[in-house]
Amino acid sequence: ILARVWLAGVIAVWGYTLFSWLRTRALLSTAVRKGSIREGWWWESDRIPTAFVFGVIRPRVYVPAGLEGENLRWVRIHEESHIELGHSRCKLIYFLIMGVHWFNPAARLLAERLDRDCELYCDQTVARNWDRSRRARYGELLLRLAAGGKGKPSTALFSQKQRLEERLTAMMNGKTYGK
C-alpha cells in the first residue's frame, strides 16, 4: 500500500508540474518578440507580472510589457544569466527529483536552496560593480516586479517575502555567491 501512496504522490507532483507548464505556455502564446541580432532577443507580454526564463531546450527571456531603458537591460542581464548558467536544465532535474522524493522534506529544502542560490548569483551578476545608489534602484525594480509591476500584487510578494528580502540585503551589501 505504501508503494501505491508513493506512486500516487509522484503522479500528482509531476501532473501538477506538467499542468503548470502547459498553463504558462498558453499564457505566453501572445508574447511578442523584441530586440535584434545585435542586442539579443526577448519576448514581451502584457499577461505576465514579472520577468522569467521559460523553456528547457530553447529557453527564452519573457518580460512584462512596459519595461524599458535601464530596467529592461538589468532584467535581461539577470534572466540571460539564468540561461547561460543552465538553470532551466537544473530546475527540470530537480522537478523530476521532487516528484520521486515528494515525501522528503530534505529534498524540498534542497530545491528551495538551489532556487535561492540561482537568484542570488544572477542578482550578483547584474549588480557586481555598481555603487550603492544604483543597487538601490535595482532593488526598487525587484520590489516593483514582485508587486506585479503595475501595483497589482503577485504571489511572489506574499509567498517569497523572506527570499526577496534576502536578495535585496545580499545585493545592497555586495555579498558574493558561487555559480
Tab-separated table of C-alpha atoms in Angstrom:
chain	number	residue	atom	x	y	z
A	1	ILE	CA	0.000	0.000	0.000
A	2	LEU	CA	2.923	2.391	0.692
A	3	ALA	CA	4.192	1.906	-2.846
A	4	ARG	CA	0.787	2.940	-4.200
A	5	VAL	CA	0.702	6.036	-1.996
A	6	TRP	CA	4.215	6.931	-3.140
A	7	LEU	CA	3.310	6.376	-6.822
A	8	ALA	CA	0.151	8.476	-6.412
A	9	GLY	CA	2.317	11.271	-4.990
A	10	VAL	CA	4.766	11.027	-7.902
A	11	ILE	CA	1.932	11.196	-10.420
A	12	ALA	CA	0.317	14.116	-8.575
A	13	VAL	CA	3.534	16.173	-8.386
A	14	TRP	CA	4.541	15.501	-11.993
A	15	GLY	CA	0.951	16.031	-13.167
A	16	TYR	CA	0.722	19.380	-11.399
A	17	THR	CA	4.121	20.404	-12.813
A	18	LEU	CA	3.013	19.480	-16.341
A	19	PHE	CA	-0.299	21.318	-15.897
A	20	SER	CA	1.520	24.446	-14.658
A	21	TRP	CA	3.974	24.292	-17.564
A	22	LEU	CA	1.149	23.966	-20.127
A	23	ARG	CA	-0.807	26.809	-18.494
A	24	THR	CA	2.266	29.077	-18.585
A	25	ARG	CA	2.968	28.127	-22.190
A	26	ALA	CA	-0.600	29.076	-23.144
A	27	LEU	CA	-0.263	32.356	-21.244
A	28	LEU	CA	2.877	33.175	-23.233
A	29	SER	CA	1.353	32.346	-26.622
A	30	THR	CA	0.612	36.033	-27.267
A	31	ALA	CA	4.100	37.265	-26.324
A	32	VAL	CA	5.795	39.461	-28.920
A	33	ARG	CA	9.436	39.012	-29.914
A	34	LYS	CA	11.543	42.128	-29.374
A	35	GLY	CA	15.178	43.058	-29.895
A	36	SER	CA	17.623	42.376	-32.692
A	37	ILE	CA	20.507	40.119	-33.599
A	38	ARG	CA	22.952	42.675	-32.210
A	39	GLU	CA	21.263	43.264	-28.842
A	40	GLY	CA	19.654	39.850	-28.442
A	41	TRP	CA	16.048	38.665	-28.456
A	42	TRP	CA	13.463	38.660	-25.714
A	43	TRP	CA	9.713	38.233	-25.597
A	44	GLU	CA	7.327	40.802	-24.119
A	45	SER	CA	3.866	40.062	-22.751
A	46	ASP	CA	1.178	42.104	-21.078
A	47	ARG	CA	-0.126	38.920	-19.440
A	48	ILE	CA	2.760	38.369	-17.003
A	49	PRO	CA	3.563	40.350	-13.844
A	50	THR	CA	7.297	39.651	-13.706
A	51	ALA	CA	10.223	38.553	-15.871
A	52	PHE	CA	11.374	34.945	-16.109
A	53	VAL	CA	13.008	32.342	-18.328
A	54	PHE	CA	10.731	29.714	-19.840
A	55	GLY	CA	11.802	26.621	-21.730
A	56	VAL	CA	14.462	23.963	-21.396
A	57	ILE	CA	15.661	23.120	-24.901
A	58	ARG	CA	15.385	26.715	-26.186
A	59	PRO	CA	14.933	28.844	-23.082
A	60	ARG	CA	13.645	32.353	-23.701
A	61	VAL	CA	13.524	35.523	-21.648
A	62	TYR	CA	9.989	36.839	-21.078
A	63	VAL	CA	9.445	40.324	-19.666
A	64	PRO	CA	6.281	42.187	-18.706
A	65	ALA	CA	5.146	44.860	-21.141
A	66	GLY	CA	6.289	48.359	-20.272
A	67	LEU	CA	9.843	47.640	-19.134
A	68	GLU	CA	12.296	49.880	-20.927
A	69	GLY	CA	15.658	51.576	-20.652
A	70	GLU	CA	17.985	50.526	-17.867
A	71	ASN	CA	15.259	48.491	-16.140
A	72	LEU	CA	14.830	46.317	-19.233
A	73	ARG	CA	18.604	45.989	-19.599
A	74	TRP	CA	19.008	44.902	-15.955
A	75	VAL	CA	16.175	42.373	-16.168
A	76	ARG	CA	17.575	40.936	-19.388
A	77	ILE	CA	21.084	40.577	-17.906
A	78	HIS	CA	19.620	38.787	-14.876
A	79	GLU	CA	17.427	36.429	-16.922
A	80	GLU	CA	20.101	35.763	-19.562
A	81	SER	CA	22.439	34.765	-16.715
A	82	HIS	CA	19.961	32.009	-15.852
A	83	ILE	CA	20.146	30.774	-19.457
A	84	GLU	CA	23.957	30.934	-19.672
A	85	LEU	CA	24.335	29.021	-16.414
A	86	GLY	CA	21.837	26.318	-17.417
A	87	HIS	CA	19.416	26.961	-14.567
A	88	SER	CA	16.431	25.779	-16.660
A	89	ARG	CA	18.011	22.344	-17.047
A	90	CYS	CA	18.878	22.241	-13.329
A	91	LYS	CA	15.281	23.084	-12.446
A	92	LEU	CA	13.963	20.374	-14.758
A	93	ILE	CA	16.172	17.852	-12.972
A	94	TYR	CA	15.068	18.993	-9.545
A	95	PHE	CA	11.379	18.890	-10.568
A	96	LEU	CA	11.914	15.272	-11.618
A	97	ILE	CA	13.684	14.528	-8.343
A	98	MET	CA	10.978	16.345	-6.365
A	99	GLY	CA	8.391	14.097	-7.986
A	100	VAL	CA	10.202	10.969	-6.834
A	101	HIS	CA	11.017	12.418	-3.382
A	102	TRP	CA	7.766	14.339	-2.815
A	103	PHE	CA	7.541	12.979	0.741
A	104	ASN	CA	11.069	14.009	1.752
A	105	PRO	CA	11.388	17.420	3.462
A	106	ALA	CA	15.165	17.437	2.860
A	107	ALA	CA	14.558	17.277	-0.907
A	108	ARG	CA	12.189	20.256	-0.647
A	109	LEU	CA	14.786	22.234	1.321
A	110	LEU	CA	17.491	21.434	-1.229
A	111	ALA	CA	15.217	22.525	-4.090
A	112	GLU	CA	14.458	25.814	-2.330
A	113	ARG	CA	18.162	26.340	-1.659
A	114	LEU	CA	19.004	25.725	-5.315
A	115	ASP	CA	16.381	28.241	-6.421
A	116	ARG	CA	17.618	30.779	-3.858
A	117	ASP	CA	21.262	30.424	-4.885
A	118	CYS	CA	20.381	30.750	-8.594
A	119	GLU	CA	18.570	34.045	-7.947
A	120	LEU	CA	21.301	35.422	-5.677
A	121	TYR	CA	24.014	34.624	-8.204
A	122	CYS	CA	22.111	36.243	-11.079
A	123	ASP	CA	21.461	39.367	-8.973
A	124	GLN	CA	25.181	39.464	-8.246
A	125	THR	CA	25.899	39.171	-11.981
A	126	VAL	CA	23.762	42.233	-12.697
A	127	ALA	CA	24.989	44.441	-9.831
A	128	ARG	CA	28.601	43.241	-9.499
A	129	ASN	CA	30.437	46.562	-9.963
A	130	TRP	CA	27.693	49.018	-9.062
A	131	ASP	CA	27.655	51.712	-6.426
A	132	ARG	CA	25.085	51.688	-3.633
A	133	SER	CA	22.619	54.081	-5.312
A	134	ARG	CA	22.457	52.013	-8.482
A	135	ARG	CA	21.966	48.847	-6.430
A	136	ALA	CA	19.118	50.603	-4.615
A	137	ARG	CA	17.450	51.421	-7.950
A	138	TYR	CA	17.773	47.772	-8.987
A	139	GLY	CA	16.267	46.764	-5.631
A	140	GLU	CA	13.323	49.083	-6.287
A	141	LEU	CA	12.859	47.388	-9.657
A	142	LEU	CA	12.798	43.963	-7.966
A	143	LEU	CA	10.179	45.202	-5.492
A	144	ARG	CA	8.066	46.678	-8.275
A	145	LEU	CA	8.229	43.430	-10.256
A	146	ALA	CA	7.394	41.399	-7.134
A	147	ALA	CA	4.333	43.606	-6.666
A	148	GLY	CA	3.195	42.750	-10.189
A	149	GLY	CA	4.809	45.663	-11.997
A	150	LYS	CA	1.701	47.837	-12.068
A	151	GLY	CA	0.752	47.749	-8.403
A	152	LYS	CA	-1.305	44.564	-8.550
A	153	PRO	CA	0.142	42.035	-6.111
A	154	SER	CA	1.694	38.855	-7.407
A	155	THR	CA	2.257	35.661	-5.462
A	156	ALA	CA	5.984	36.462	-5.293
A	157	LEU	CA	5.368	39.346	-2.899
A	158	PHE	CA	3.454	37.223	-0.418
A	159	SER	CA	4.960	33.732	-0.671
A	160	GLN	CA	8.545	34.809	-1.279
A	161	LYS	CA	8.828	37.835	1.037
A	162	GLN	CA	11.734	36.432	3.036
A	163	ARG	CA	13.618	35.354	-0.098
A	164	LEU	CA	13.154	38.781	-1.686
A	165	GLU	CA	14.377	40.448	1.492
A	166	GLU	CA	17.441	38.200	1.453
A	167	ARG	CA	18.124	39.045	-2.215
A	168	LEU	CA	17.887	42.776	-1.534
A	169	THR	CA	20.087	42.591	1.565
A	170	ALA	CA	22.750	40.495	-0.186
A	171	MET	CA	22.780	42.816	-3.175
A	172	MET	CA	22.991	46.002	-1.099
A	173	ASN	CA	25.825	44.543	0.968
A	174	GLY	CA	27.688	43.327	-2.129
A	175	LYS	CA	27.751	39.732	-0.849
A	176	THR	CA	29.128	37.283	-3.447
A	177	TYR	CA	27.846	33.827	-4.346
A	178	GLY	CA	29.212	30.998	-6.466
A	179	LYS	CA	27.683	29.746	-9.706
